XYZ file of C-alpha atoms in Angstrom:
697
model
C 15.169 18.774 -47.850
C 16.699 18.277 -51.127
C 18.760 15.124 -51.286
C 22.098 15.035 -53.554
C 23.287 11.690 -54.031
C 27.008 10.485 -53.801
C 29.081 8.007 -55.974
C 32.301 9.856 -56.991
C 30.026 11.729 -59.866
C 29.945 8.442 -61.583
C 27.216 6.123 -60.040
C 24.174 6.623 -58.012
C 20.252 7.478 -58.242
C 17.149 8.315 -56.580
C 16.451 4.758 -55.787
C 19.169 4.677 -53.272
C 17.469 6.717 -50.763
C 13.891 6.412 -49.518
C 13.096 9.849 -47.798
C 9.758 8.504 -46.441
C 11.011 7.869 -42.467
C 12.625 11.086 -42.658
C 9.560 13.069 -43.949
C 7.274 11.343 -41.428
C 9.344 11.609 -38.232
C 10.299 15.405 -38.927
C 7.438 16.665 -40.779
C 9.519 17.701 -43.789
C 9.306 17.436 -47.439
C 11.980 15.338 -48.708
C 13.078 15.739 -52.496
C 15.633 13.308 -54.020
C 17.211 14.323 -56.982
C 19.244 12.601 -59.877
C 21.823 14.361 -62.361
C 23.888 13.266 -65.095
C 26.971 11.079 -64.291
C 30.219 10.312 -65.662
C 31.099 11.442 -69.271
C 27.597 12.788 -69.856
C 27.619 14.700 -66.583
C 31.231 16.222 -66.373
C 32.786 15.921 -69.751
C 35.035 19.068 -69.977
C 37.280 20.148 -72.627
C 38.239 23.249 -71.188
C 36.880 25.408 -73.772
C 33.590 26.357 -75.756
C 33.353 22.861 -77.204
C 32.299 21.268 -73.695
C 32.881 23.600 -70.869
C 31.541 20.767 -68.552
C 29.593 20.467 -65.240
C 26.323 19.570 -66.684
C 25.524 17.332 -63.710
C 25.729 20.198 -61.418
C 23.706 22.260 -63.731
C 21.120 19.645 -63.559
C 21.174 19.954 -59.756
C 20.448 23.979 -60.040
C 17.590 22.777 -62.690
C 16.241 20.520 -60.095
C 16.475 23.327 -57.258
C 14.700 25.684 -59.492
C 11.802 23.206 -59.720
C 11.737 22.980 -56.352
C 11.160 26.805 -56.287
C 8.508 26.810 -59.048
C 6.325 23.651 -57.683
C 7.322 22.579 -54.189
C 4.085 24.542 -52.830
C 2.124 21.781 -54.421
C 3.753 19.500 -52.150
C 2.920 21.383 -49.154
C 6.618 22.578 -49.119
C 8.081 26.054 -48.282
C 10.197 27.381 -51.281
C 11.771 29.854 -48.830
C 12.993 27.074 -46.579
C 14.851 24.774 -48.587
C 17.994 22.800 -47.210
C 20.166 20.753 -49.447
C 21.936 17.978 -48.012
C 24.189 15.386 -49.831
C 26.909 12.863 -48.914
C 30.398 12.171 -50.436
C 30.072 13.643 -53.936
C 26.643 14.477 -53.170
C 28.306 16.768 -50.047
C 31.009 17.762 -52.733
C 27.739 18.960 -54.663
C 26.128 20.557 -52.022
C 29.558 22.654 -51.020
C 29.966 23.486 -54.721
C 26.207 24.815 -54.834
C 27.025 27.485 -52.016
C 29.905 28.826 -54.298
C 27.979 28.891 -57.550
C 26.287 32.070 -58.463
C 23.805 30.240 -60.574
C 22.213 28.605 -57.227
C 21.620 32.159 -55.503
C 18.068 32.266 -53.789
C 17.626 28.176 -54.551
C 18.220 27.299 -50.887
C 18.396 28.325 -47.352
C 20.515 25.882 -45.511
C 23.199 23.313 -46.459
C 24.494 19.911 -45.247
C 27.432 18.343 -46.599
C 28.352 15.036 -45.330
C 31.800 13.561 -45.717
C 32.145 15.596 -48.857
C 33.197 19.387 -49.536
C 34.376 21.487 -52.206
C 37.948 21.025 -51.112
C 38.305 17.609 -51.985
C 41.276 18.074 -54.558
C 40.686 14.664 -56.154
C 37.325 15.731 -57.598
C 38.907 19.156 -58.834
C 40.567 19.781 -62.184
C 43.082 22.533 -62.678
C 43.187 21.397 -66.488
C 40.411 19.228 -67.555
C 41.574 18.463 -70.843
C 43.905 15.267 -69.946
C 40.381 13.830 -68.117
C 38.375 14.476 -71.295
C 41.307 12.793 -73.556
C 41.500 9.677 -71.190
C 37.355 9.212 -71.402
C 37.133 10.010 -75.110
C 40.085 7.663 -75.530
C 38.172 4.747 -73.659
C 35.657 5.118 -76.421
C 38.353 5.033 -79.296
C 37.451 8.692 -80.254
C 39.665 10.898 -82.005
C 41.313 13.045 -79.413
C 43.270 15.497 -81.446
C 41.239 18.458 -80.649
C 38.408 19.312 -78.487
C 35.962 19.726 -81.391
C 36.645 15.865 -82.340
C 36.255 14.638 -78.933
C 32.826 16.522 -78.515
C 31.461 15.141 -82.024
C 32.565 11.730 -81.199
C 30.808 11.821 -77.803
C 27.789 13.322 -79.395
C 27.633 10.413 -81.721
C 28.102 7.758 -79.002
C 25.203 5.072 -78.698
C 23.608 4.021 -75.563
C 25.415 0.651 -75.797
C 28.929 2.686 -76.268
C 28.199 5.004 -73.354
C 27.462 1.964 -70.828
C 30.763 0.374 -72.149
C 32.511 3.749 -71.503
C 31.219 3.732 -67.965
C 32.040 0.239 -67.406
C 35.658 0.843 -68.479
C 36.299 3.995 -66.464
C 37.621 4.112 -62.871
C 35.470 5.101 -59.954
C 36.830 8.612 -60.003
C 37.177 9.247 -63.434
C 35.391 12.643 -63.947
C 36.308 15.907 -62.156
C 34.567 19.424 -61.633
C 36.390 22.060 -63.873
C 35.961 25.763 -63.841
C 33.498 26.484 -66.723
C 33.107 30.381 -66.226
C 29.213 29.565 -65.658
C 28.381 27.101 -62.935
C 31.930 28.100 -61.402
C 33.303 31.365 -62.802
C 36.643 31.007 -60.547
C 38.506 28.204 -59.060
C 36.970 26.984 -55.906
C 39.786 27.995 -53.490
C 39.898 31.532 -54.848
C 36.044 31.809 -54.233
C 36.500 30.778 -50.831
C 39.426 32.520 -50.128
C 37.440 35.706 -51.420
C 34.372 34.787 -49.532
C 32.588 35.335 -52.809
C 29.707 32.447 -51.829
C 26.391 32.166 -50.403
C 26.781 32.740 -46.511
C 24.272 30.236 -45.446
C 24.026 28.381 -42.014
C 26.223 25.062 -42.893
C 26.592 21.574 -41.467
C 29.533 19.520 -42.475
C 31.441 16.781 -41.015
C 32.790 13.088 -41.342
C 32.688 9.591 -40.039
C 35.423 8.304 -37.944
C 36.670 5.461 -40.233
C 36.039 7.338 -43.504
C 38.923 5.256 -45.117
C 38.299 2.299 -43.079
C 36.812 -0.601 -45.817
C 34.614 0.120 -48.635
C 36.376 2.746 -50.682
C 39.912 1.219 -50.142
C 38.454 -2.228 -52.068
C 38.672 0.011 -55.113
C 42.416 0.640 -54.598
C 44.242 -2.230 -52.775
C 44.769 -5.774 -54.022
C 42.518 -8.839 -52.671
C 43.986 -9.727 -49.120
C 44.543 -5.893 -47.983
C 42.794 -6.601 -44.883
C 45.323 -9.117 -43.617
C 48.156 -6.436 -43.923
C 49.903 -3.857 -46.409
C 53.605 -3.167 -47.107
C 55.077 0.348 -47.503
C 55.215 0.145 -51.173
C 51.498 -0.550 -51.636
C 50.908 1.986 -49.329
C 53.161 4.573 -51.316
C 51.570 3.382 -54.583
C 47.694 4.191 -53.403
C 48.442 7.742 -52.496
C 48.551 9.766 -55.579
C 44.723 8.521 -55.888
C 44.065 10.138 -52.128
C 45.502 13.487 -53.182
C 46.940 14.112 -57.061
C 49.542 16.296 -55.715
C 51.269 13.492 -54.054
C 53.407 12.424 -57.129
C 56.680 12.754 -55.756
C 57.791 9.575 -53.793
C 60.004 11.557 -51.039
C 56.811 13.704 -50.301
C 54.818 10.400 -50.240
C 57.323 8.870 -47.881
C 56.859 11.938 -45.569
C 53.263 11.672 -45.710
C 53.411 7.902 -44.744
C 55.940 8.438 -42.023
C 53.617 10.859 -40.297
C 50.950 7.975 -40.076
C 52.889 4.957 -39.601
C 56.436 6.083 -38.955
C 59.055 3.763 -39.946
C 57.237 0.514 -39.169
C 57.221 -2.506 -41.588
C 54.749 -4.134 -39.484
C 51.671 -4.776 -42.269
C 48.861 -4.220 -39.753
C 50.060 -0.992 -38.685
C 50.556 0.290 -42.229
C 46.983 -1.180 -43.138
C 45.754 0.840 -40.320
C 47.728 4.047 -40.980
C 46.429 3.912 -44.678
C 43.030 3.439 -43.655
C 43.342 6.763 -41.571
C 45.430 8.538 -44.001
C 43.191 7.686 -46.921
C 40.267 9.308 -44.579
C 41.862 12.442 -43.737
C 43.375 13.325 -47.382
C 39.936 12.385 -49.059
C 37.345 13.401 -46.761
C 38.413 14.653 -42.961
C 40.722 17.536 -43.572
C 39.013 18.865 -46.643
C 35.876 18.989 -44.151
C 37.755 21.059 -41.538
C 39.342 23.448 -44.301
C 36.046 24.015 -45.854
C 34.211 24.561 -42.481
C 36.884 27.172 -41.538
C 36.310 29.109 -44.712
C 32.635 29.282 -44.091
C 33.365 30.200 -40.363
C 35.662 33.035 -41.129
C 32.818 34.436 -43.642
C 30.478 34.873 -40.577
C 28.121 32.149 -41.526
C 27.059 29.840 -38.838
C 28.918 26.413 -39.068
C 28.334 23.141 -37.228
C 30.983 20.393 -37.611
C 30.501 16.846 -36.597
C 32.169 13.446 -36.256
C 29.674 10.552 -36.537
C 31.417 7.651 -34.355
C 28.918 4.660 -34.240
C 29.974 1.426 -35.676
C 26.682 -0.019 -37.006
C 25.773 -3.347 -35.895
C 23.907 -4.258 -39.249
C 27.531 -4.116 -40.622
C 29.549 -5.953 -38.183
C 29.193 -9.407 -39.629
C 29.976 -8.120 -42.953
C 33.164 -6.290 -42.171
C 36.440 -6.954 -40.858
C 36.654 -6.219 -36.769
C 39.090 -3.328 -37.313
C 36.491 -1.251 -39.357
C 34.953 1.596 -37.240
C 32.329 3.696 -38.790
C 32.903 3.939 -42.493
C 32.180 6.230 -45.403
C 28.499 6.519 -45.994
C 27.386 4.621 -42.478
C 25.747 7.737 -41.161
C 23.157 7.588 -43.848
C 21.425 4.810 -42.129
C 20.420 7.019 -39.335
C 19.853 10.428 -41.344
C 17.329 8.822 -43.479
C 15.954 6.741 -40.400
C 16.468 3.492 -41.916
C 16.071 1.838 -38.074
C 12.110 2.536 -38.889
C 11.757 1.317 -42.521
C 9.496 -1.370 -43.633
C 12.367 -3.068 -45.607
C 13.333 -6.482 -44.272
C 17.120 -6.235 -43.060
C 19.241 -9.125 -41.948
C 19.715 -7.897 -38.443
C 17.679 -5.807 -35.827
C 18.715 -2.309 -34.713
C 19.505 -2.275 -31.247
C 17.333 0.147 -29.025
C 20.399 2.592 -28.754
C 21.054 2.728 -32.610
C 16.914 3.281 -32.798
C 17.333 6.314 -30.323
C 20.403 7.486 -32.495
C 18.299 7.292 -35.625
C 15.713 9.604 -33.625
C 18.380 11.927 -32.836
C 20.299 12.465 -35.902
C 16.963 12.926 -37.699
C 15.935 15.617 -35.022
C 19.328 17.417 -35.472
C 19.130 17.436 -39.392
C 15.275 18.501 -39.120
C 15.779 21.276 -36.458
C 18.485 22.517 -39.033
C 16.129 22.414 -42.037
C 13.568 24.564 -40.006
C 15.848 27.094 -38.262
C 19.410 27.116 -39.467
C 20.324 25.504 -35.966
C 20.324 21.686 -35.328
C 19.808 22.297 -31.698
C 16.630 21.693 -30.041
C 14.635 20.227 -27.088
C 16.082 17.061 -25.474
C 19.330 17.251 -27.807
C 22.713 17.550 -26.547
C 23.932 20.972 -27.277
C 25.847 21.327 -30.446
C 28.247 24.036 -30.299
C 29.162 26.441 -33.330
C 32.518 25.765 -35.146
C 34.621 28.657 -33.594
C 37.781 29.844 -32.729
C 38.303 26.580 -31.015
C 37.279 24.524 -33.670
C 34.385 22.991 -31.821
C 32.304 19.949 -33.147
C 29.803 17.243 -32.008
C 31.018 13.896 -31.577
C 27.663 11.739 -32.590
C 27.349 8.228 -31.403
C 25.266 6.593 -28.928
C 25.917 9.569 -26.636
C 26.938 12.972 -28.079
C 29.608 14.917 -26.704
C 30.901 18.406 -27.748
C 34.765 18.144 -28.375
C 37.500 20.668 -30.119
C 40.082 20.212 -32.780
C 38.927 17.614 -34.758
C 41.813 15.508 -36.270
C 44.163 18.204 -34.924
C 47.498 16.733 -35.332
C 46.909 15.460 -38.776
C 45.123 18.660 -39.701
C 48.170 20.820 -38.964
C 50.571 18.360 -41.133
C 48.166 18.091 -44.165
C 47.482 21.850 -44.227
C 50.964 23.256 -43.128
C 53.696 20.881 -43.429
C 52.414 19.070 -46.644
C 51.963 21.865 -48.927
C 55.460 23.164 -48.207
C 56.886 19.650 -48.849
C 55.069 19.718 -52.132
C 56.010 23.090 -53.114
C 59.747 22.210 -52.561
C 59.713 19.623 -54.994
C 58.026 21.767 -57.725
C 59.890 24.090 -60.133
C 59.310 27.349 -59.372
C 56.736 29.537 -61.336
C 58.279 31.272 -64.580
C 56.633 34.816 -65.577
C 57.466 36.883 -68.754
C 58.087 40.595 -68.103
C 59.042 43.230 -70.597
C 62.600 42.658 -70.179
C 62.805 38.875 -69.925
C 61.643 35.842 -68.104
C 61.749 35.315 -64.318
C 61.980 31.899 -62.423
C 60.617 32.444 -58.697
C 59.635 30.069 -56.064
C 56.497 28.901 -54.271
C 55.662 30.019 -50.765
C 52.742 28.853 -48.261
C 51.524 30.875 -45.558
C 50.577 29.847 -42.012
C 46.662 29.622 -42.112
C 46.140 30.113 -45.671
C 45.612 27.760 -48.567
C 47.095 30.287 -50.791
C 50.011 29.789 -52.801
C 52.115 32.855 -53.236
C 54.623 33.105 -55.854
C 57.606 35.125 -54.920
C 60.332 36.645 -57.456
C 63.260 38.124 -55.779
C 66.032 40.379 -57.069
C 64.119 41.588 -60.058
C 66.188 44.663 -61.619
C 64.244 47.919 -62.131
C 66.985 50.062 -63.212
C 70.614 49.733 -64.413
C 73.307 48.955 -61.960
C 74.253 52.594 -60.570
C 78.002 51.760 -61.197
C 80.823 54.089 -62.740
C 79.596 57.168 -64.640
C 75.789 56.212 -63.137
C 77.243 56.838 -59.431
C 75.439 60.145 -58.433
C 73.314 60.175 -61.480
C 69.436 59.379 -61.905
C 68.866 55.686 -62.431
C 68.560 54.403 -65.994
C 65.937 51.839 -67.119
C 66.953 48.318 -66.724
C 68.189 46.235 -70.087
C 66.483 43.136 -70.928
C 68.271 39.769 -70.475
C 68.117 36.527 -72.567
C 66.998 33.493 -71.167
C 65.257 32.779 -67.841
C 66.760 34.704 -64.848
C 66.623 33.094 -61.350
C 64.531 35.255 -59.136
C 64.818 32.937 -55.754
C 67.610 34.664 -54.163
C 67.472 38.002 -51.899
C 69.180 40.918 -54.072
C 72.317 42.641 -52.783
C 71.548 45.335 -50.449
C 72.508 49.018 -50.912
C 75.816 50.474 -49.420
C 75.259 50.907 -45.583
C 76.834 50.411 -42.145
C 76.570 46.432 -41.749
C 77.088 47.122 -37.789
C 74.308 49.658 -37.625
C 71.973 47.265 -39.590
C 72.894 44.474 -37.160
C 72.381 46.818 -34.058
C 68.919 47.493 -35.720
C 67.857 43.866 -36.235
C 68.897 42.863 -32.922
C 66.802 45.637 -31.279
C 63.887 44.185 -32.907
C 64.606 40.922 -32.065
C 65.100 40.002 -35.947
C 67.158 37.089 -37.010
C 67.849 37.067 -40.682
C 70.752 36.500 -43.011
C 72.078 39.690 -44.410
C 72.711 39.732 -48.098
C 75.915 41.063 -49.828
C 76.582 44.935 -49.477
C 76.739 46.504 -52.902
C 76.623 49.538 -55.100
C 74.683 47.174 -57.484
C 71.457 47.265 -55.409
C 68.659 48.849 -57.822
C 66.072 45.559 -57.446
C 62.824 44.747 -55.839
C 60.719 41.703 -54.561
C 57.404 40.614 -55.870
C 55.072 38.504 -53.974
C 51.715 37.598 -55.770
C 48.846 34.897 -55.340
C 48.276 35.205 -59.246
C 49.528 32.520 -61.113
C 51.836 33.399 -64.150
C 49.788 34.883 -67.094
C 46.384 35.167 -65.050
C 44.664 38.401 -65.597
C 43.521 38.887 -62.303
C 44.140 42.822 -61.781
C 44.672 42.492 -58.210
C 45.271 45.678 -56.285
C 49.204 46.224 -55.949
C 51.010 47.661 -52.792
C 54.470 48.876 -53.144
C 56.399 48.960 -49.780
C 59.298 51.517 -49.282
C 61.530 50.765 -46.328
C 62.765 52.842 -43.634
C 66.093 53.253 -42.038
C 66.842 57.256 -41.933
C 67.902 56.891 -45.455
C 70.870 55.306 -44.306
C 69.977 51.497 -43.801
C 67.270 49.179 -44.760
C 66.877 46.930 -47.752
C 63.845 44.765 -49.406
C 64.880 41.466 -47.729
C 63.704 42.945 -44.200
C 60.313 42.632 -45.095
C 58.484 39.303 -46.516
C 55.458 40.382 -48.337
C 54.047 36.812 -48.841
C 51.605 36.866 -45.738
C 50.129 40.239 -46.677
C 49.719 38.814 -50.375
C 48.011 35.804 -49.354
C 45.595 37.069 -46.750
C 44.436 40.228 -48.577
C 44.830 38.807 -52.281
C 46.893 41.738 -53.291
C 50.294 41.900 -55.357
C 52.895 43.073 -52.859
C 56.243 44.902 -54.338
C 58.980 45.563 -51.774
C 61.670 48.032 -53.377
C 65.425 49.109 -52.681
C 66.722 52.369 -53.170
C 70.266 53.999 -52.953
C 71.060 55.110 -49.448
C 73.530 57.345 -47.670
C 76.365 59.047 -49.564
C 75.079 57.334 -52.744
C 71.511 58.114 -52.441
C 71.295 61.805 -50.846
C 75.113 63.493 -51.621
C 73.863 66.937 -52.680
C 75.837 70.017 -53.363
C 72.976 72.175 -53.869
C 73.877 72.922 -57.393
C 74.476 71.152 -60.881
C 77.280 68.986 -59.896
C 75.156 67.012 -57.624
C 71.390 67.849 -57.236
C 71.071 64.833 -54.843
C 67.764 63.024 -53.965
C 68.901 59.692 -56.005
C 67.278 57.599 -53.795
C 64.068 59.203 -54.159
C 64.518 59.012 -57.969
C 65.409 55.380 -57.580
C 61.732 55.073 -56.001
C 60.416 56.900 -58.863
C 62.095 54.289 -61.406
C 60.766 51.494 -59.520
C 57.154 52.679 -59.724
C 57.468 53.025 -63.507
C 58.439 49.701 -63.499
C 55.497 48.737 -61.681
C 53.395 50.648 -64.145
C 54.741 48.588 -66.967
C 55.376 45.287 -65.780
C 53.104 44.640 -62.865
C 50.198 43.204 -65.088
C 52.446 39.919 -65.764
C 52.450 39.225 -61.855
C 48.454 39.576 -61.935
C 48.565 43.196 -60.407
C 46.530 46.181 -61.850
C 48.768 49.075 -62.801
C 45.657 51.389 -62.150
C 45.346 50.394 -58.494
C 48.739 50.967 -56.887
C 49.170 51.976 -53.141
C 52.568 53.068 -52.002
C 53.191 52.453 -48.532
C 56.163 52.812 -46.154
C 57.557 53.307 -42.510
C 59.770 55.904 -40.941
C 61.884 57.334 -43.831
C 59.825 55.073 -45.771
C 56.776 57.061 -44.675
C 58.700 60.115 -45.413
C 59.426 58.846 -49.048
C 55.726 58.126 -49.569
C 54.981 61.600 -48.218
C 57.475 63.054 -50.702
C 56.262 61.049 -53.735
C 52.881 62.579 -53.298
C 54.525 66.063 -53.673
C 56.798 65.052 -56.592
C 55.690 65.727 -60.131
C 57.765 62.970 -61.314
C 55.387 60.514 -59.677
C 52.431 61.609 -61.285
C 49.949 58.680 -62.242
C 52.574 55.988 -60.779
C 50.267 55.403 -57.704
C 46.503 56.066 -56.632
C 46.658 55.692 -53.019
C 49.347 56.186 -50.329
C 49.988 55.219 -46.685
C 52.601 56.893 -44.720
C 53.336 55.319 -41.369
C 55.528 57.084 -38.577
C 56.805 59.495 -41.021
C 55.894 62.276 -43.750
C 56.889 65.228 -45.451
C 56.543 67.536 -42.546
C 59.332 66.056 -40.214
C 61.740 68.984 -40.125
C 64.762 66.875 -39.460
C 64.703 65.521 -43.072
C 64.921 68.876 -44.426
C 68.133 70.517 -45.677
C 67.549 74.240 -46.193
C 71.472 74.433 -47.207
C 72.776 70.907 -48.161
C 76.509 72.150 -48.623
C 77.600 71.752 -44.801
C 76.359 68.179 -44.707
C 77.813 67.347 -47.946
C 81.331 68.909 -46.719
C 81.136 66.823 -43.596
C 80.490 63.651 -45.755
C 83.210 64.176 -48.324
C 85.715 65.139 -45.157
C 85.237 61.974 -43.484
C 86.129 60.195 -46.781
C 89.401 62.273 -47.106
C 87.868 64.490 -49.971
C 88.831 68.101 -50.961
C 86.038 70.231 -49.917
C 87.060 73.412 -51.504
C 84.372 73.187 -54.280
C 81.408 71.140 -55.391
C 83.068 69.738 -58.596
C 86.210 68.404 -56.298
C 83.832 66.908 -53.852
C 81.815 65.075 -56.618
C 85.005 64.010 -58.285
C 86.357 62.581 -55.282
C 83.264 60.736 -54.209
C 82.916 59.324 -57.771
C 86.165 57.592 -57.494
C 85.749 56.052 -54.070
C 86.113 52.426 -54.038
C 83.553 50.388 -52.015
C 85.784 49.668 -48.995
C 86.127 53.537 -48.789
C 82.263 53.909 -49.209
C 81.730 51.443 -46.630
C 83.941 53.117 -43.976
C 82.172 56.340 -44.873
C 78.880 54.639 -44.068
C 80.219 53.445 -40.915
C 81.503 56.737 -39.918
C 78.219 58.857 -40.143
C 75.470 58.960 -37.784
C 71.799 57.599 -38.305
C 70.240 60.390 -39.048
C 72.650 62.696 -41.169
C 71.203 62.729 -44.671
C 68.666 65.160 -45.957
C 66.377 65.590 -48.844
C 66.838 68.825 -50.733
């Protein structure tokens, strides 16, 4: 059992944990390691000058040493469990994600610390590096000057730097080696070691000790709302907006001004944001991968600390370590005696941990059965008695994982992406059950508006625009029968606003989990809506859930419908199939622009349903779409549906022209008439025709 100590990646050492009792009581080999801390362990400039994560690489080196040498100490290199608490639990959780630690351990235990602790993750490590370098009066004008300065520091200067730094002064970065990708991306894609995993928390993680670093002296007697709001960015770096912080505070304390209630709410909030909810999130990622997961909440208030802490403190951060390492049975003189119940709890916790190190399951003879963490979010409440339970921190878990991300996103400016035609500003979306932030860009033009002479003509390439185009509103929908569309939506119990109906409708929507500029080369799925070629729009399908759950870029397109999309005289005056040509234009846009949204133009799937499925099937047949997609899905519609084919389009065209009051004596007179119809006349025609009148020629 290899122990990785905690201490916010800034303090700690092997001297803090004696593995003797655990070794004796569980008949295991215990290894306690050290690793570089603070500026020497985690100084990252985010580039080749100092990628960072040296402390984590030290841990890998220690695990490699175990593989090569532990047999000399009677240990089995094929049965290694890594375990740690706080930043040590965070480290354990990261080792599970790193390709460098493959084969170095078999099981893992992360206590009160997991990889989803946002306060220890750096999106951009440079500001942290500049802050640390500035503490030592280094030139921070470039990565190289900072690294050169740190390389030349004396031990005394390093110690002064460590003493000036805050408790959480360093963070883990994506270095391309230990962490090849961001933590959440690795977790979402399940690109980690699927080992049996124990993780959990104490019931009062924010109870006392850690808040001493953040709140003024005297906070134990009460906290006001302003103090509570001020400390929250430390708990989660995304809580910078005051309105968001007030919403979080209201979740925990309501509108009260009672300083005692606020104090207790802050304690609970601190524990949830820093440790508790990250533990549940991480457990879910591992459970979803198929790995066995065991979640716990340690609930016993240690008698040793009752005279040292205020009476309101429960089981504080780190309190379980007394029992994990069997301090009840140490030879060290302690100021109080453990109770017999606590002695038994020491035996129990060591047994759970020891069983896990032997078999990958904590369960064994004489122990309360510990349920595997599954669909009901099962966990074990551990105290003087043990009790299986469900849905740990359930109410606040829902708020922090679903409501809070939406509140944060609403306060952010939308993402801006650069395409070949110009810049687009979209918006951030959250999806239930996923931590993925989806970037949506609505109403993106893929062709010129088909107005004037472009009516009843093939689509033309869209024109570039200056500045940043707003892409946060659903686009106009193509000319169609509004009453028929309303009827269809009601039939499927869909409640949505219908955008404006307009000829200017050749737009598409993009939903992507990739950040602007990320070279992710994600698969692309292009949706073609159905509706008998007479109704439908891009706004009817939100691609964000599919994008988030499958890590793909989803594009939802529109195309001309009805008279304007499929009016064919069967000759040169109006060959028809303009709606299908619009689809080709949209696919060409995808080829030219989708890389800007993190998509791979070489991995495009087209899919659609009903008339959309027919369209997909027809695109497979058309020489115009060669090379524009690489796989296809046709749902409830294909090119073999006889009802969509017109052996002679002229009777249908004459009927349509007649509805509009046009002269139907020749192809030219009909086309000239349709070219002059007003929007109102086009809408009346759309409302007068049946649901399935239009045919492919």
